[in-house]
């Protein structure tokens, strides 16, 4: 397992302002007259971002636990595989980035870019057999 306890990271809404590239979570739950949310502020133009500094709105906990690498295998006993003309036979499974447990919903806690501009963690799963004659 890999994890970071007590870490904090600033995140961003993405490209803000008139362009309109906001995180879906923020756009859907933003403050409006019809939705006076206390979770997310109103969306404003770049020149009118009263909420972009001097507060902790963008500060998120990056505490997480990640199952980064796992391999499970079983070697069939030699007295069984020798009947098939083998000296060894192994079945295995391995995986990379199998699970991440975090409260962050929009960002990877290992990301080093607060704007969310990074390649996501690749999940890799392999199954295999190894036969030795």
PDB file of C-alpha atoms in Angstrom:
ATOM      1  CA  UNK A   1       0.000   0.000   0.000  1.00  0.00           C
ATOM      2  CA  UNK A   2       1.065   3.537  -0.626  1.00  0.00           C
ATOM      3  CA  UNK A   3      -0.412   6.501   1.191  1.00  0.00           C
ATOM      4  CA  UNK A   4       0.128  10.006   2.429  1.00  0.00           C
ATOM      5  CA  UNK A   5      -1.276  11.126   5.750  1.00  0.00           C
ATOM      6  CA  UNK A   6      -2.036  14.716   6.601  1.00  0.00           C
ATOM      7  CA  UNK A   7      -1.048  16.055   3.198  1.00  0.00           C
ATOM      8  CA  UNK A   8      -2.904  19.056   1.764  1.00  0.00           C
ATOM      9  CA  UNK A   9      -2.942  20.268  -1.800  1.00  0.00           C
ATOM     10  CA  UNK A  10      -4.519  23.234  -3.553  1.00  0.00           C
ATOM     11  CA  UNK A  11      -6.732  22.306  -6.461  1.00  0.00           C
ATOM     12  CA  UNK A  12      -8.297  24.483  -9.116  1.00  0.00           C
ATOM     13  CA  UNK A  13     -11.641  24.637 -10.886  1.00  0.00           C
ATOM     14  CA  UNK A  14      -9.758  24.185 -14.112  1.00  0.00           C
ATOM     15  CA  UNK A  15      -9.759  26.879 -16.759  1.00  0.00           C
ATOM     16  CA  UNK A  16     -12.053  29.475 -15.196  1.00  0.00           C
ATOM     17  CA  UNK A  17     -13.744  32.553 -16.512  1.00  0.00           C
ATOM     18  CA  UNK A  18     -15.468  33.305 -19.774  1.00  0.00           C
ATOM     19  CA  UNK A  19     -14.068  30.168 -21.431  1.00  0.00           C
ATOM     20  CA  UNK A  20     -16.292  28.034 -19.220  1.00  0.00           C
ATOM     21  CA  UNK A  21     -14.182  24.945 -18.575  1.00  0.00           C
ATOM     22  CA  UNK A  22     -15.224  24.198 -15.012  1.00  0.00           C
ATOM     23  CA  UNK A  23     -15.246  20.964 -13.076  1.00  0.00           C
ATOM     24  CA  UNK A  24     -18.672  19.343 -13.419  1.00  0.00           C
ATOM     25  CA  UNK A  25     -19.014  19.092  -9.634  1.00  0.00           C
ATOM     26  CA  UNK A  26     -18.478  22.843  -9.240  1.00  0.00           C
ATOM     27  CA  UNK A  27     -20.671  23.829 -12.189  1.00  0.00           C
ATOM     28  CA  UNK A  28     -23.565  21.641 -11.004  1.00  0.00           C
ATOM     29  CA  UNK A  29     -23.382  22.705  -7.348  1.00  0.00           C
ATOM     30  CA  UNK A  30     -22.366  26.364  -7.660  1.00  0.00           C
ATOM     31  CA  UNK A  31     -24.115  29.202  -5.927  1.00  0.00           C
ATOM     32  CA  UNK A  32     -26.912  30.797  -7.956  1.00  0.00           C
ATOM     33  CA  UNK A  33     -29.985  32.745  -6.971  1.00  0.00           C
ATOM     34  CA  UNK A  34     -32.059  29.584  -7.483  1.00  0.00           C
ATOM     35  CA  UNK A  35     -29.478  27.389  -5.714  1.00  0.00           C
ATOM     36  CA  UNK A  36     -27.985  29.323  -2.796  1.00  0.00           C
ATOM     37  CA  UNK A  37     -25.385  26.623  -2.084  1.00  0.00           C
ATOM     38  CA  UNK A  38     -23.035  26.985   0.827  1.00  0.00           C
ATOM     39  CA  UNK A  39     -20.611  24.429  -0.684  1.00  0.00           C
ATOM     40  CA  UNK A  40     -19.381  26.152  -3.874  1.00  0.00           C
ATOM     41  CA  UNK A  41     -19.235  29.879  -4.653  1.00  0.00           C
ATOM     42  CA  UNK A  42     -20.783  31.472  -7.704  1.00  0.00           C
ATOM     43  CA  UNK A  43     -18.881  31.148 -10.956  1.00  0.00           C
ATOM     44  CA  UNK A  44     -17.458  34.473 -12.000  1.00  0.00           C
ATOM     45  CA  UNK A  45     -15.326  35.952 -14.732  1.00  0.00           C
ATOM     46  CA  UNK A  46     -11.578  35.834 -14.210  1.00  0.00           C
ATOM     47  CA  UNK A  47     -11.496  39.527 -13.419  1.00  0.00           C
ATOM     48  CA  UNK A  48     -14.113  39.059 -10.673  1.00  0.00           C
ATOM     49  CA  UNK A  49     -12.929  35.996  -8.759  1.00  0.00           C
ATOM     50  CA  UNK A  50     -13.451  37.201  -5.233  1.00  0.00           C
ATOM     51  CA  UNK A  51     -13.050  33.619  -3.972  1.00  0.00           C
ATOM     52  CA  UNK A  52      -9.770  32.688  -5.694  1.00  0.00           C
ATOM     53  CA  UNK A  53      -7.333  33.724  -2.965  1.00  0.00           C
ATOM     54  CA  UNK A  54      -7.032  34.454   0.762  1.00  0.00           C
ATOM     55  CA  UNK A  55      -9.225  31.508   1.749  1.00  0.00           C
ATOM     56  CA  UNK A  56      -9.099  27.735   2.032  1.00  0.00           C
ATOM     57  CA  UNK A  57     -11.823  26.892  -0.516  1.00  0.00           C
ATOM     58  CA  UNK A  58      -9.351  25.222  -2.900  1.00  0.00           C
ATOM     59  CA  UNK A  59      -7.443  23.407  -0.155  1.00  0.00           C
ATOM     60  CA  UNK A  60      -8.228  19.672  -0.189  1.00  0.00           C
ATOM     61  CA  UNK A  61      -6.939  16.779   1.858  1.00  0.00           C
ATOM     62  CA  UNK A  62      -4.843  14.449  -0.259  1.00  0.00           C
ATOM     63  CA  UNK A  63      -4.923  11.636   2.281  1.00  0.00           C
ATOM     64  CA  UNK A  64      -5.233   8.368   0.423  1.00  0.00           C
ATOM     65  CA  UNK A  65      -4.447   4.687   0.411  1.00  0.00           C
ATOM     66  CA  UNK A  66      -3.579   3.053  -2.898  1.00  0.00           C
ATOM     67  CA  UNK A  67      -3.048  -0.595  -3.714  1.00  0.00           C
ATOM     68  CA  UNK A  68      -0.159   0.185  -6.040  1.00  0.00           C
ATOM     69  CA  UNK A  69       1.117  -3.292  -6.902  1.00  0.00           C
ATOM     70  CA  UNK A  70      -0.121  -6.804  -6.165  1.00  0.00           C
ATOM     71  CA  UNK A  71       0.908 -10.231  -7.385  1.00  0.00           C
ATOM     72  CA  UNK A  72      -0.742 -13.503  -6.428  1.00  0.00           C
ATOM     73  CA  UNK A  73       0.517 -16.813  -7.736  1.00  0.00           C
ATOM     74  CA  UNK A  74       0.259 -20.509  -7.154  1.00  0.00           C
ATOM     75  CA  UNK A  75       2.793 -23.138  -8.151  1.00  0.00           C
ATOM     76  CA  UNK A  76       1.187 -26.508  -8.696  1.00  0.00           C
ATOM     77  CA  UNK A  77       3.080 -29.245  -6.833  1.00  0.00           C
ATOM     78  CA  UNK A  78       5.739 -31.010  -8.932  1.00  0.00           C
ATOM     79  CA  UNK A  79       4.320 -34.479  -8.288  1.00  0.00           C
ATOM     80  CA  UNK A  80       1.143 -33.381 -10.108  1.00  0.00           C
ATOM     81  CA  UNK A  81       2.728 -31.480 -13.040  1.00  0.00           C
ATOM     82  CA  UNK A  82       5.365 -34.178 -13.644  1.00  0.00           C
ATOM     83  CA  UNK A  83       2.566 -36.492 -14.833  1.00  0.00           C
ATOM     84  CA  UNK A  84       1.978 -34.010 -17.681  1.00  0.00           C
ATOM     85  CA  UNK A  85       5.686 -33.949 -18.597  1.00  0.00           C
ATOM     86  CA  UNK A  86       6.373 -30.622 -16.889  1.00  0.00           C
ATOM     87  CA  UNK A  87       8.934 -29.797 -14.255  1.00  0.00           C
ATOM     88  CA  UNK A  88       6.995 -26.739 -13.003  1.00  0.00           C
ATOM     89  CA  UNK A  89       3.678 -24.992 -13.605  1.00  0.00           C
ATOM     90  CA  UNK A  90       2.587 -21.671 -12.088  1.00  0.00           C
ATOM     91  CA  UNK A  91      -0.631 -19.631 -12.406  1.00  0.00           C
ATOM     92  CA  UNK A  92      -0.499 -15.953 -11.467  1.00  0.00           C
ATOM     93  CA  UNK A  93      -2.299 -12.621 -11.415  1.00  0.00           C
ATOM     94  CA  UNK A  94      -0.654  -9.246 -11.021  1.00  0.00           C
ATOM     95  CA  UNK A  95      -1.972  -5.721 -11.061  1.00  0.00           C
ATOM     96  CA  UNK A  96      -0.824  -2.133 -10.857  1.00  0.00           C
ATOM     97  CA  UNK A  97      -2.939   0.703  -9.388  1.00  0.00           C
ATOM     98  CA  UNK A  98      -5.790  -1.624  -8.540  1.00  0.00           C
ATOM     99  CA  UNK A  99      -7.607   0.539  -6.001  1.00  0.00           C
ATOM    100  CA  UNK A 100      -7.451   4.030  -4.515  1.00  0.00           C
ATOM    101  CA  UNK A 101      -9.336   5.060  -1.393  1.00  0.00           C
ATOM    102  CA  UNK A 102      -9.632   8.844  -1.060  1.00  0.00           C
ATOM    103  CA  UNK A 103     -12.189  11.557  -0.385  1.00  0.00           C
ATOM    104  CA  UNK A 104     -11.032  13.483  -3.455  1.00  0.00           C
ATOM    105  CA  UNK A 105     -13.534  13.001  -6.266  1.00  0.00           C
ATOM    106  CA  UNK A 106     -12.130  15.042  -9.132  1.00  0.00           C
ATOM    107  CA  UNK A 107      -8.368  14.668  -8.788  1.00  0.00           C
ATOM    108  CA  UNK A 108      -5.814  11.940  -8.295  1.00  0.00           C
ATOM    109  CA  UNK A 109      -4.173  12.499  -4.884  1.00  0.00           C
ATOM    110  CA  UNK A 110      -0.755  11.683  -6.395  1.00  0.00           C
ATOM    111  CA  UNK A 111      -1.115  14.333  -9.102  1.00  0.00           C
ATOM    112  CA  UNK A 112       1.524  17.020  -8.969  1.00  0.00           C
ATOM    113  CA  UNK A 113      -0.522  19.601 -10.900  1.00  0.00           C
ATOM    114  CA  UNK A 114      -3.215  21.572  -9.087  1.00  0.00           C
ATOM    115  CA  UNK A 115      -5.060  22.302 -12.346  1.00  0.00           C
ATOM    116  CA  UNK A 116      -5.735  18.624 -12.968  1.00  0.00           C
ATOM    117  CA  UNK A 117      -3.590  18.606 -16.091  1.00  0.00           C
ATOM    118  CA  UNK A 118      -1.824  15.283 -15.828  1.00  0.00           C
ATOM    119  CA  UNK A 119      -2.045  11.829 -17.292  1.00  0.00           C
ATOM    120  CA  UNK A 120      -4.215   9.622 -15.086  1.00  0.00           C
ATOM    121  CA  UNK A 121      -2.776   6.618 -13.292  1.00  0.00           C
ATOM    122  CA  UNK A 122      -2.946   3.594 -15.558  1.00  0.00           C
ATOM    123  CA  UNK A 123      -4.574   0.472 -14.160  1.00  0.00           C
ATOM    124  CA  UNK A 124      -2.893  -2.706 -15.412  1.00  0.00           C
ATOM    125  CA  UNK A 125      -4.160  -6.252 -14.839  1.00  0.00           C
ATOM    126  CA  UNK A 126      -2.321  -9.384 -16.020  1.00  0.00           C
ATOM    127  CA  UNK A 127      -3.116 -13.070 -15.787  1.00  0.00           C
ATOM    128  CA  UNK A 128      -0.579 -15.677 -16.752  1.00  0.00           C
ATOM    129  CA  UNK A 129       0.705 -19.195 -16.805  1.00  0.00           C
ATOM    130  CA  UNK A 130       4.317 -20.267 -16.600  1.00  0.00           C
ATOM    131  CA  UNK A 131       5.181 -23.776 -17.728  1.00  0.00           C
ATOM    132  CA  UNK A 132       8.672 -25.282 -17.456  1.00  0.00           C
ATOM    133  CA  UNK A 133       9.424 -28.413 -19.465  1.00  0.00           C
TER     134      UNK A 133
END
